């Protein structure tokens, strides 16, 4: 059983410039492992939208949720670390073309969830022209990046979250040779959303693929083999632009009226930048 929830857009004063939120649940019939009767299962994955850097390394220490039986708890009450968090340093730019990194897959007591926290360590860097430059993230290391949820998690249900970093917007040049990580994250789900997939050829260089309509913009770079996946697109009609890197000499291609259906996959198949079929 799949169940859809509302989507929100909000702008926290600290860290998050943009956050679009949704999530999905499915019963234990849809999973291999039965969920304990009084718990809900939470899966958190991370992926990346484009960024023009050699690498962007983030040091993930913990993923936490604020779970309480009732609304109205204070900001510091009810926090739980998810079990078996895949802590480590991850290059966000390796998570493109539809690749994701599992951060946590665990059970928590069912109840009202107000927030999620992504806690980062001190070893965050941006690589530019072969040089590793520290990314300042002081508050993220102390209290974590807070994402508002405000939703009831029901016992026996499975909730899947995708944290989609927008690296281009998240890495801020301070102007004096330093850089700050101010994460722009799209936290989304697969319920009642679809995806756009395809291939871009030639594959000798990276290509930016972006889907837009009046309300949403989702983008990804192609993988080394030219493949791309645009995840968690609300149903609708999109304009897809395919922009090769400038050095390739190929022009941008625009595909209009691309239809995305809820729980469906729209396959653009192979797009040839040189106009061949």
PDB file of N, CA and C in Angstrom, residues 39-141:
ATOM      1  N   UNK A  39       6.561  -0.068  15.876  1.00  0.00           N
ATOM      2  CA  UNK A  39       7.543   0.812  15.238  1.00  0.00           C
ATOM      3  C   UNK A  39       7.141   1.182  13.818  1.00  0.00           C
ATOM      4  N   UNK A  40       7.800   2.197  13.307  1.00  0.00           N
ATOM      5  CA  UNK A  40       7.767   2.537  11.891  1.00  0.00           C
ATOM      6  C   UNK A  40       9.190   2.380  11.352  1.00  0.00           C
ATOM      7  N   UNK A  41       9.312   2.079  10.076  1.00  0.00           N
ATOM      8  CA  UNK A  41      10.628   1.933   9.453  1.00  0.00           C
ATOM      9  C   UNK A  41      10.950   3.193   8.656  1.00  0.00           C
ATOM     10  N   UNK A  42      12.184   3.678   8.803  1.00  0.00           N
ATOM     11  CA  UNK A  42      12.616   4.905   8.142  1.00  0.00           C
ATOM     12  C   UNK A  42      13.872   4.614   7.330  1.00  0.00           C
ATOM     13  N   UNK A  43      13.829   4.919   6.039  1.00  0.00           N
ATOM     14  CA  UNK A  43      14.985   4.805   5.159  1.00  0.00           C
ATOM     15  C   UNK A  43      15.360   6.195   4.665  1.00  0.00           C
ATOM     16  N   UNK A  44      16.631   6.563   4.796  1.00  0.00           N
ATOM     17  CA  UNK A  44      17.102   7.878   4.367  1.00  0.00           C
ATOM     18  C   UNK A  44      18.233   7.685   3.371  1.00  0.00           C
ATOM     19  N   UNK A  45      18.108   8.296   2.202  1.00  0.00           N
ATOM     20  CA  UNK A  45      19.135   8.244   1.181  1.00  0.00           C
ATOM     21  C   UNK A  45      19.552   9.653   0.785  1.00  0.00           C
ATOM     22  N   UNK A  46      20.740   9.780   0.234  1.00  0.00           N
ATOM     23  CA  UNK A  46      21.265  11.073  -0.175  1.00  0.00           C
ATOM     24  C   UNK A  46      21.653  11.022  -1.636  1.00  0.00           C
ATOM     25  N   UNK A  47      21.372  12.120  -2.349  1.00  0.00           N
ATOM     26  CA  UNK A  47      21.779  12.236  -3.746  1.00  0.00           C
ATOM     27  C   UNK A  47      22.201  13.678  -3.988  1.00  0.00           C
ATOM     28  N   UNK A  48      22.536  14.009  -5.246  1.00  0.00           N
ATOM     29  CA  UNK A  48      23.105  15.321  -5.517  1.00  0.00           C
ATOM     30  C   UNK A  48      22.578  15.893  -6.811  1.00  0.00           C
ATOM     31  N   UNK A  49      22.282  17.201  -6.765  1.00  0.00           N
ATOM     32  CA  UNK A  49      22.048  17.971  -7.980  1.00  0.00           C
ATOM     33  C   UNK A  49      23.378  18.612  -8.388  1.00  0.00           C
ATOM     34  N   UNK A  50      23.446  19.227  -9.554  1.00  0.00           N
ATOM     35  CA  UNK A  50      24.741  19.599 -10.135  1.00  0.00           C
ATOM     36  C   UNK A  50      25.541  20.620  -9.342  1.00  0.00           C
ATOM     37  N   UNK A  51      26.853  20.584  -9.545  1.00  0.00           N
ATOM     38  CA  UNK A  51      27.758  21.579  -8.995  1.00  0.00           C
ATOM     39  C   UNK A  51      29.037  21.604  -9.813  1.00  0.00           C
ATOM     40  N   UNK A  52      29.546  22.791 -10.086  1.00  0.00           N
ATOM     41  CA  UNK A  52      30.700  22.929 -10.967  1.00  0.00           C
ATOM     42  C   UNK A  52      32.002  22.923 -10.166  1.00  0.00           C
ATOM     43  N   UNK A  53      32.314  21.782  -9.548  1.00  0.00           N
ATOM     44  CA  UNK A  53      33.528  21.609  -8.755  1.00  0.00           C
ATOM     45  C   UNK A  53      34.123  20.245  -9.078  1.00  0.00           C
ATOM     46  N   UNK A  54      35.378  20.038  -8.691  1.00  0.00           N
ATOM     47  CA  UNK A  54      35.994  18.720  -8.873  1.00  0.00           C
ATOM     48  C   UNK A  54      35.395  17.703  -7.907  1.00  0.00           C
ATOM     49  N   UNK A  55      35.115  18.145  -6.675  1.00  0.00           N
ATOM     50  CA  UNK A  55      34.518  17.292  -5.652  1.00  0.00           C
ATOM     51  C   UNK A  55      33.937  18.178  -4.565  1.00  0.00           C
ATOM     52  N   UNK A  56      32.906  17.685  -3.897  1.00  0.00           N
ATOM     53  CA  UNK A  56      32.363  18.327  -2.698  1.00  0.00           C
ATOM     54  C   UNK A  56      32.190  17.224  -1.659  1.00  0.00           C
ATOM     55  N   UNK A  57      33.055  17.237  -0.642  1.00  0.00           N
ATOM     56  CA  UNK A  57      33.101  16.181   0.362  1.00  0.00           C
ATOM     57  C   UNK A  57      32.362  16.623   1.616  1.00  0.00           C
ATOM     58  N   UNK A  58      31.369  15.830   2.027  1.00  0.00           N
ATOM     59  CA  UNK A  58      30.643  16.114   3.256  1.00  0.00           C
ATOM     60  C   UNK A  58      30.866  14.974   4.231  1.00  0.00           C
ATOM     61  N   UNK A  59      31.055  15.325   5.492  1.00  0.00           N
ATOM     62  CA  UNK A  59      31.394  14.385   6.563  1.00  0.00           C
ATOM     63  C   UNK A  59      30.140  14.106   7.384  1.00  0.00           C
ATOM     64  N   UNK A  60      29.431  13.022   7.050  1.00  0.00           N
ATOM     65  CA  UNK A  60      28.175  12.680   7.720  1.00  0.00           C
ATOM     66  C   UNK A  60      28.474  11.911   8.999  1.00  0.00           C
ATOM     67  N   UNK A  61      27.999  12.448  10.132  1.00  0.00           N
ATOM     68  CA  UNK A  61      28.176  11.782  11.420  1.00  0.00           C
ATOM     69  C   UNK A  61      26.926  11.067  11.891  1.00  0.00           C
ATOM     70  N   UNK A  62      25.756  11.676  11.668  1.00  0.00           N
ATOM     71  CA  UNK A  62      24.547  11.126  12.276  1.00  0.00           C
ATOM     72  C   UNK A  62      23.322  11.622  11.517  1.00  0.00           C
ATOM     73  N   UNK A  63      22.245  10.837  11.599  1.00  0.00           N
ATOM     74  CA  UNK A  63      20.920  11.249  11.144  1.00  0.00           C
ATOM     75  C   UNK A  63      19.972  11.044  12.318  1.00  0.00           C
ATOM     76  N   UNK A  64      19.258  12.101  12.697  1.00  0.00           N
ATOM     77  CA  UNK A  64      18.403  12.066  13.874  1.00  0.00           C
ATOM     78  C   UNK A  64      16.981  12.488  13.498  1.00  0.00           C
ATOM     79  N   UNK A  65      16.012  11.993  14.263  1.00  0.00           N
ATOM     80  CA  UNK A  65      14.628  12.420  14.107  1.00  0.00           C
ATOM     81  C   UNK A  65      14.079  12.798  15.468  1.00  0.00           C
ATOM     82  N   UNK A  66      13.150  13.737  15.468  1.00  0.00           N
ATOM     83  CA  UNK A  66      12.496  14.171  16.701  1.00  0.00           C
ATOM     84  C   UNK A  66      11.115  13.529  16.748  1.00  0.00           C
ATOM     85  N   UNK A  67      10.969  12.516  17.573  1.00  0.00           N
ATOM     86  CA  UNK A  67       9.743  11.728  17.637  1.00  0.00           C
ATOM     87  C   UNK A  67       9.078  11.933  18.982  1.00  0.00           C
ATOM     88  N   UNK A  68       7.816  12.335  18.961  1.00  0.00           N
ATOM     89  CA  UNK A  68       7.020  12.481  20.175  1.00  0.00           C
ATOM     90  C   UNK A  68       5.601  12.022  19.879  1.00  0.00           C
ATOM     91  N   UNK A  69       4.897  11.612  20.920  1.00  0.00           N
ATOM     92  CA  UNK A  69       3.528  11.146  20.754  1.00  0.00           C
ATOM     93  C   UNK A  69       2.583  12.296  20.416  1.00  0.00           C
ATOM     94  N   UNK A  70       2.904  13.505  20.803  1.00  0.00           N
ATOM     95  CA  UNK A  70       2.033  14.640  20.587  1.00  0.00           C
ATOM     96  C   UNK A  70       2.818  15.813  20.028  1.00  0.00           C
ATOM     97  N   UNK A  71       2.113  16.739  19.390  1.00  0.00           N
ATOM     98  CA  UNK A  71       2.737  17.950  18.901  1.00  0.00           C
ATOM     99  C   UNK A  71       3.020  18.900  20.056  1.00  0.00           C
ATOM    100  N   UNK A  72       3.879  19.896  19.795  1.00  0.00           N
ATOM    101  CA  UNK A  72       4.121  20.935  20.777  1.00  0.00           C
ATOM    102  C   UNK A  72       5.327  20.710  21.658  1.00  0.00           C
ATOM    103  N   UNK A  73       6.214  19.762  21.322  1.00  0.00           N
ATOM    104  CA  UNK A  73       7.405  19.546  22.131  1.00  0.00           C
ATOM    105  C   UNK A  73       8.394  20.676  21.868  1.00  0.00           C
ATOM    106  N   UNK A  74       9.321  20.882  22.794  1.00  0.00           N
ATOM    107  CA  UNK A  74      10.331  21.915  22.598  1.00  0.00           C
ATOM    108  C   UNK A  74      11.363  21.448  21.579  1.00  0.00           C
ATOM    109  N   UNK A  75      12.200  22.372  21.143  1.00  0.00           N
ATOM    110  CA  UNK A  75      13.135  22.089  20.064  1.00  0.00           C
ATOM    111  C   UNK A  75      14.150  21.020  20.433  1.00  0.00           C
ATOM    112  N   UNK A  76      14.491  20.859  21.700  1.00  0.00           N
ATOM    113  CA  UNK A  76      15.548  19.932  22.104  1.00  0.00           C
ATOM    114  C   UNK A  76      15.024  18.647  22.731  1.00  0.00           C
ATOM    115  N   UNK A  77      13.732  18.417  22.719  1.00  0.00           N
ATOM    116  CA  UNK A  77      13.174  17.195  23.279  1.00  0.00           C
ATOM    117  C   UNK A  77      12.964  16.133  22.207  1.00  0.00           C
ATOM    118  N   UNK A  78      13.053  14.869  22.627  1.00  0.00           N
ATOM    119  CA  UNK A  78      12.604  13.759  21.808  1.00  0.00           C
ATOM    120  C   UNK A  78      13.489  13.365  20.643  1.00  0.00           C
ATOM    121  N   UNK A  79      14.772  13.753  20.646  1.00  0.00           N
ATOM    122  CA  UNK A  79      15.635  13.428  19.513  1.00  0.00           C
ATOM    123  C   UNK A  79      16.183  12.009  19.625  1.00  0.00           C
ATOM    124  N   UNK A  80      16.117  11.269  18.509  1.00  0.00           N
ATOM    125  CA  UNK A  80      16.658   9.913  18.436  1.00  0.00           C
ATOM    126  C   UNK A  80      17.615   9.814  17.261  1.00  0.00           C
ATOM    127  N   UNK A  81      18.783   9.198  17.492  1.00  0.00           N
ATOM    128  CA  UNK A  81      19.667   8.868  16.386  1.00  0.00           C
ATOM    129  C   UNK A  81      19.165   7.591  15.726  1.00  0.00           C
ATOM    130  N   UNK A  82      19.096   7.581  14.409  1.00  0.00           N
ATOM    131  CA  UNK A  82      18.693   6.369  13.711  1.00  0.00           C
ATOM    132  C   UNK A  82      19.765   5.297  13.877  1.00  0.00           C
ATOM    133  N   UNK A  83      19.340   4.055  13.958  1.00  0.00           N
ATOM    134  CA  UNK A  83      20.273   2.947  14.134  1.00  0.00           C
ATOM    135  C   UNK A  83      21.112   2.737  12.869  1.00  0.00           C
ATOM    136  N   UNK A  84      22.357   2.328  13.086  1.00  0.00           N
ATOM    137  CA  UNK A  84      23.238   1.900  11.987  1.00  0.00           C
ATOM    138  C   UNK A  84      23.372   2.945  10.886  1.00  0.00           C
ATOM    139  N   UNK A  85      23.553   4.211  11.293  1.00  0.00           N
ATOM    140  CA  UNK A  85      23.770   5.271  10.313  1.00  0.00           C
ATOM    141  C   UNK A  85      25.080   5.015   9.569  1.00  0.00           C
ATOM    142  N   UNK A  86      25.045   5.140   8.252  1.00  0.00           N
ATOM    143  CA  UNK A  86      26.237   4.930   7.420  1.00  0.00           C
ATOM    144  C   UNK A  86      27.100   6.194   7.457  1.00  0.00           C
ATOM    145  N   UNK A  87      27.748   6.427   8.598  1.00  0.00           N
ATOM    146  CA  UNK A  87      28.592   7.611   8.748  1.00  0.00           C
ATOM    147  C   UNK A  87      29.803   7.507   7.830  1.00  0.00           C
ATOM    148  N   UNK A  88      30.271   8.659   7.366  1.00  0.00           N
ATOM    149  CA  UNK A  88      31.453   8.658   6.511  1.00  0.00           C
ATOM    150  C   UNK A  88      31.549   9.941   5.719  1.00  0.00           C
ATOM    151  N   UNK A  89      32.637  10.082   4.981  1.00  0.00           N
ATOM    152  CA  UNK A  89      32.851  11.237   4.122  1.00  0.00           C
ATOM    153  C   UNK A  89      32.440  10.857   2.700  1.00  0.00           C
ATOM    154  N   UNK A  90      31.511  11.620   2.141  1.00  0.00           N
ATOM    155  CA  UNK A  90      30.957  11.299   0.836  1.00  0.00           C
ATOM    156  C   UNK A  90      31.183  12.452  -0.133  1.00  0.00           C
ATOM    157  N   UNK A  91      31.560  12.109  -1.361  1.00  0.00           N
ATOM    158  CA  UNK A  91      31.685  13.096  -2.427  1.00  0.00           C
ATOM    159  C   UNK A  91      30.325  13.221  -3.101  1.00  0.00           C
ATOM    160  N   UNK A  92      29.671  14.367  -2.891  1.00  0.00           N
ATOM    161  CA  UNK A  92      28.338  14.557  -3.447  1.00  0.00           C
ATOM    162  C   UNK A  92      28.332  14.466  -4.968  1.00  0.00           C
ATOM    163  N   UNK A  93      29.433  14.836  -5.588  1.00  0.00           N
ATOM    164  CA  UNK A  93      29.466  14.831  -7.046  1.00  0.00           C
ATOM    165  C   UNK A  93      29.580  13.429  -7.639  1.00  0.00           C
ATOM    166  N   UNK A  94      29.776  12.421  -6.774  1.00  0.00           N
ATOM    167  CA  UNK A  94      29.696  11.036  -7.222  1.00  0.00           C
ATOM    168  C   UNK A  94      28.261  10.532  -7.207  1.00  0.00           C
ATOM    169  N   UNK A  95      27.365  11.313  -6.624  1.00  0.00           N
ATOM    170  CA  UNK A  95      25.962  10.906  -6.487  1.00  0.00           C
ATOM    171  C   UNK A  95      25.112  11.646  -7.501  1.00  0.00           C
ATOM    172  N   UNK A  96      25.473  11.529  -8.771  1.00  0.00           N
ATOM    173  CA  UNK A  96      24.736  12.167  -9.847  1.00  0.00           C
ATOM    174  C   UNK A  96      24.248  11.120 -10.825  1.00  0.00           C
ATOM    175  N   UNK A  97      23.438  11.547 -11.768  1.00  0.00           N
ATOM    176  CA  UNK A  97      22.908  10.619 -12.764  1.00  0.00           C
ATOM    177  C   UNK A  97      21.952   9.604 -12.187  1.00  0.00           C
ATOM    178  N   UNK A  98      21.410   9.860 -10.984  1.00  0.00           N
ATOM    179  CA  UNK A  98      20.459   8.950 -10.360  1.00  0.00           C
ATOM    180  C   UNK A  98      21.056   8.081  -9.265  1.00  0.00           C
ATOM    181  N   UNK A  99      22.362   8.196  -9.001  1.00  0.00           N
ATOM    182  CA  UNK A  99      22.996   7.432  -7.926  1.00  0.00           C
ATOM    183  C   UNK A  99      22.570   7.995  -6.570  1.00  0.00           C
ATOM    184  N   UNK A 100      22.403   7.111  -5.585  1.00  0.00           N
ATOM    185  CA  UNK A 100      22.081   7.532  -4.225  1.00  0.00           C
ATOM    186  C   UNK A 100      22.992   6.822  -3.232  1.00  0.00           C
ATOM    187  N   UNK A 101      23.128   7.418  -2.048  1.00  0.00           N
ATOM    188  CA  UNK A 101      23.898   6.826  -0.954  1.00  0.00           C
ATOM    189  C   UNK A 101      22.953   6.562   0.212  1.00  0.00           C
ATOM    190  N   UNK A 102      22.882   5.297   0.652  1.00  0.00           N
ATOM    191  CA  UNK A 102      22.078   4.961   1.817  1.00  0.00           C
ATOM    192  C   UNK A 102      22.728   5.533   3.068  1.00  0.00           C
ATOM    193  N   UNK A 103      21.972   6.320   3.841  1.00  0.00           N
ATOM    194  CA  UNK A 103      22.462   6.857   5.099  1.00  0.00           C
ATOM    195  C   UNK A 103      21.909   6.110   6.308  1.00  0.00           C
ATOM    196  N   UNK A 104      20.679   5.636   6.225  1.00  0.00           N
ATOM    197  CA  UNK A 104      20.096   4.936   7.373  1.00  0.00           C
ATOM    198  C   UNK A 104      18.895   4.127   6.908  1.00  0.00           C
ATOM    199  N   UNK A 105      18.702   2.992   7.560  1.00  0.00           N
ATOM    200  CA  UNK A 105      17.526   2.148   7.326  1.00  0.00           C
ATOM    201  C   UNK A 105      17.225   1.463   8.647  1.00  0.00           C
ATOM    202  N   UNK A 106      16.313   2.050   9.420  1.00  0.00           N
ATOM    203  CA  UNK A 106      16.117   1.561  10.781  1.00  0.00           C
ATOM    204  C   UNK A 106      14.669   1.759  11.215  1.00  0.00           C
ATOM    205  N   UNK A 107      14.347   1.178  12.359  1.00  0.00           N
ATOM    206  CA  UNK A 107      13.017   1.323  12.944  1.00  0.00           C
ATOM    207  C   UNK A 107      13.063   2.319  14.094  1.00  0.00           C
ATOM    208  N   UNK A 108      11.983   3.087  14.229  1.00  0.00           N
ATOM    209  CA  UNK A 108      11.835   4.026  15.335  1.00  0.00           C
ATOM    210  C   UNK A 108      10.431   3.879  15.900  1.00  0.00           C
ATOM    211  N   UNK A 109      10.209   4.289  17.142  1.00  0.00           N
ATOM    212  CA  UNK A 109       8.854   4.232  17.695  1.00  0.00           C
ATOM    213  C   UNK A 109       7.888   5.066  16.865  1.00  0.00           C
ATOM    214  N   UNK A 110       6.731   4.518  16.575  1.00  0.00           N
ATOM    215  CA  UNK A 110       5.725   5.264  15.841  1.00  0.00           C
ATOM    216  C   UNK A 110       5.291   6.479  16.662  1.00  0.00           C
ATOM    217  N   UNK A 111       4.902   7.535  15.977  1.00  0.00           N
ATOM    218  CA  UNK A 111       4.466   8.742  16.663  1.00  0.00           C
ATOM    219  C   UNK A 111       4.657   9.957  15.788  1.00  0.00           C
ATOM    220  N   UNK A 112       4.462  11.126  16.389  1.00  0.00           N
ATOM    221  CA  UNK A 112       4.570  12.378  15.654  1.00  0.00           C
ATOM    222  C   UNK A 112       6.037  12.754  15.473  1.00  0.00           C
ATOM    223  N   UNK A 113       6.441  13.014  14.234  1.00  0.00           N
ATOM    224  CA  UNK A 113       7.807  13.420  13.914  1.00  0.00           C
ATOM    225  C   UNK A 113       7.775  14.888  13.511  1.00  0.00           C
ATOM    226  N   UNK A 114       8.527  15.700  14.237  1.00  0.00           N
ATOM    227  CA  UNK A 114       8.530  17.127  13.927  1.00  0.00           C
ATOM    228  C   UNK A 114       9.693  17.534  13.041  1.00  0.00           C
ATOM    229  N   UNK A 115      10.899  16.938  13.228  1.00  0.00           N
ATOM    230  CA  UNK A 115      12.063  17.360  12.474  1.00  0.00           C
ATOM    231  C   UNK A 115      13.013  16.186  12.213  1.00  0.00           C
ATOM    232  N   UNK A 116      13.879  16.383  11.232  1.00  0.00           N
ATOM    233  CA  UNK A 116      15.008  15.501  10.983  1.00  0.00           C
ATOM    234  C   UNK A 116      16.275  16.341  11.048  1.00  0.00           C
ATOM    235  N   UNK A 117      17.366  15.753  11.531  1.00  0.00           N
ATOM    236  CA  UNK A 117      18.662  16.420  11.580  1.00  0.00           C
ATOM    237  C   UNK A 117      19.706  15.613  10.833  1.00  0.00           C
ATOM    238  N   UNK A 118      20.470  16.284   9.992  1.00  0.00           N
ATOM    239  CA  UNK A 118      21.648  15.702   9.368  1.00  0.00           C
ATOM    240  C   UNK A 118      22.848  16.344  10.032  1.00  0.00           C
ATOM    241  N   UNK A 119      23.590  15.560  10.822  1.00  0.00           N
ATOM    242  CA  UNK A 119      24.713  16.079  11.598  1.00  0.00           C
ATOM    243  C   UNK A 119      26.006  15.837  10.823  1.00  0.00           C
ATOM    244  N   UNK A 120      26.759  16.914  10.586  1.00  0.00           N
ATOM    245  CA  UNK A 120      28.013  16.819   9.850  1.00  0.00           C
ATOM    246  C   UNK A 120      29.201  16.981  10.781  1.00  0.00           C
ATOM    247  N   UNK A 121      30.306  16.308  10.438  1.00  0.00           N
ATOM    248  CA  UNK A 121      31.550  16.453  11.174  1.00  0.00           C
ATOM    249  C   UNK A 121      32.381  17.591  10.615  1.00  0.00           C
ATOM    250  N   UNK A 122      33.652  17.691  11.024  1.00  0.00           N
ATOM    251  CA  UNK A 122      34.490  18.816  10.627  1.00  0.00           C
ATOM    252  C   UNK A 122      35.180  18.662   9.281  1.00  0.00           C
ATOM    253  N   UNK A 123      35.173  17.457   8.705  1.00  0.00           N
ATOM    254  CA  UNK A 123      35.975  17.181   7.507  1.00  0.00           C
ATOM    255  C   UNK A 123      35.161  17.367   6.229  1.00  0.00           C
ATOM    256  N   UNK A 124      34.777  18.619   5.963  1.00  0.00           N
ATOM    257  CA  UNK A 124      34.020  18.967   4.771  1.00  0.00           C
ATOM    258  C   UNK A 124      34.901  19.833   3.868  1.00  0.00           C
ATOM    259  N   UNK A 125      34.963  19.491   2.582  1.00  0.00           N
ATOM    260  CA  UNK A 125      35.880  20.179   1.678  1.00  0.00           C
ATOM    261  C   UNK A 125      35.244  20.348   0.302  1.00  0.00           C
ATOM    262  N   UNK A 126      35.692  21.373  -0.406  1.00  0.00           N
ATOM    263  CA  UNK A 126      35.414  21.513  -1.819  1.00  0.00           C
ATOM    264  C   UNK A 126      36.751  21.430  -2.556  1.00  0.00           C
ATOM    265  N   UNK A 127      36.790  20.669  -3.645  1.00  0.00           N
ATOM    266  CA  UNK A 127      38.009  20.534  -4.430  1.00  0.00           C
ATOM    267  C   UNK A 127      37.876  21.362  -5.701  1.00  0.00           C
ATOM    268  N   UNK A 128      38.809  22.281  -5.892  1.00  0.00           N
ATOM    269  CA  UNK A 128      38.816  23.155  -7.058  1.00  0.00           C
ATOM    270  C   UNK A 128      40.206  23.123  -7.674  1.00  0.00           C
ATOM    271  N   UNK A 129      40.291  22.724  -8.938  1.00  0.00           N
ATOM    272  CA  UNK A 129      41.578  22.638  -9.648  1.00  0.00           C
ATOM    273  C   UNK A 129      42.612  21.831  -8.860  1.00  0.00           C
ATOM    274  N   UNK A 130      42.151  20.747  -8.231  1.00  0.00           N
ATOM    275  CA  UNK A 130      43.045  19.853  -7.506  1.00  0.00           C
ATOM    276  C   UNK A 130      43.344  20.252  -6.081  1.00  0.00           C
ATOM    277  N   UNK A 131      42.865  21.424  -5.643  1.00  0.00           N
ATOM    278  CA  UNK A 131      43.111  21.885  -4.277  1.00  0.00           C
ATOM    279  C   UNK A 131      41.897  21.624  -3.393  1.00  0.00           C
ATOM    280  N   UNK A 132      42.141  21.035  -2.206  1.00  0.00           N
ATOM    281  CA  UNK A 132      41.076  20.821  -1.238  1.00  0.00           C
ATOM    282  C   UNK A 132      40.961  22.052  -0.338  1.00  0.00           C
ATOM    283  N   UNK A 133      39.789  22.668  -0.331  1.00  0.00           N
ATOM    284  CA  UNK A 133      39.548  23.875   0.452  1.00  0.00           C
ATOM    285  C   UNK A 133      38.499  23.559   1.510  1.00  0.00           C
ATOM    286  N   UNK A 134      38.770  23.830   2.788  1.00  0.00           N
ATOM    287  CA  UNK A 134      37.796  23.519   3.834  1.00  0.00           C
ATOM    288  C   UNK A 134      36.474  24.260   3.624  1.00  0.00           C
ATOM    289  N   UNK A 135      35.382  23.568   3.933  1.00  0.00           N
ATOM    290  CA  UNK A 135      34.055  24.166   3.920  1.00  0.00           C
ATOM    291  C   UNK A 135      33.636  24.420   5.364  1.00  0.00           C
ATOM    292  N   UNK A 136      33.415  25.671   5.711  1.00  0.00           N
ATOM    293  CA  UNK A 136      33.000  26.017   7.070  1.00  0.00           C
ATOM    294  C   UNK A 136      31.542  25.633   7.287  1.00  0.00           C
ATOM    295  N   UNK A 137      31.288  24.808   8.325  1.00  0.00           N
ATOM    296  CA  UNK A 137      29.924  24.378   8.663  1.00  0.00           C
ATOM    297  C   UNK A 137      29.776  24.320  10.176  1.00  0.00           C
ATOM    298  N   UNK A 138      30.029  25.401  10.920  1.00  0.00           N
ATOM    299  CA  UNK A 138      30.075  25.324  12.384  1.00  0.00           C
ATOM    300  C   UNK A 138      28.780  24.858  13.033  1.00  0.00           C
ATOM    301  N   UNK A 139      27.672  25.399  12.627  1.00  0.00           N
ATOM    302  CA  UNK A 139      26.417  25.015  13.278  1.00  0.00           C
ATOM    303  C   UNK A 139      25.993  23.608  12.903  1.00  0.00           C
ATOM    304  N   UNK A 140      26.292  23.204  11.676  1.00  0.00           N
ATOM    305  CA  UNK A 140      25.932  21.855  11.241  1.00  0.00           C
ATOM    306  C   UNK A 140      26.665  20.802  12.046  1.00  0.00           C
ATOM    307  N   UNK A 141      27.877  21.124  12.488  1.00  0.00           N
ATOM    308  CA  UNK A 141      28.644  20.174  13.284  1.00  0.00           C
ATOM    309  C   UNK A 141      28.108  20.065  14.707  1.00  0.00           C
TER     310      UNK A 141
END
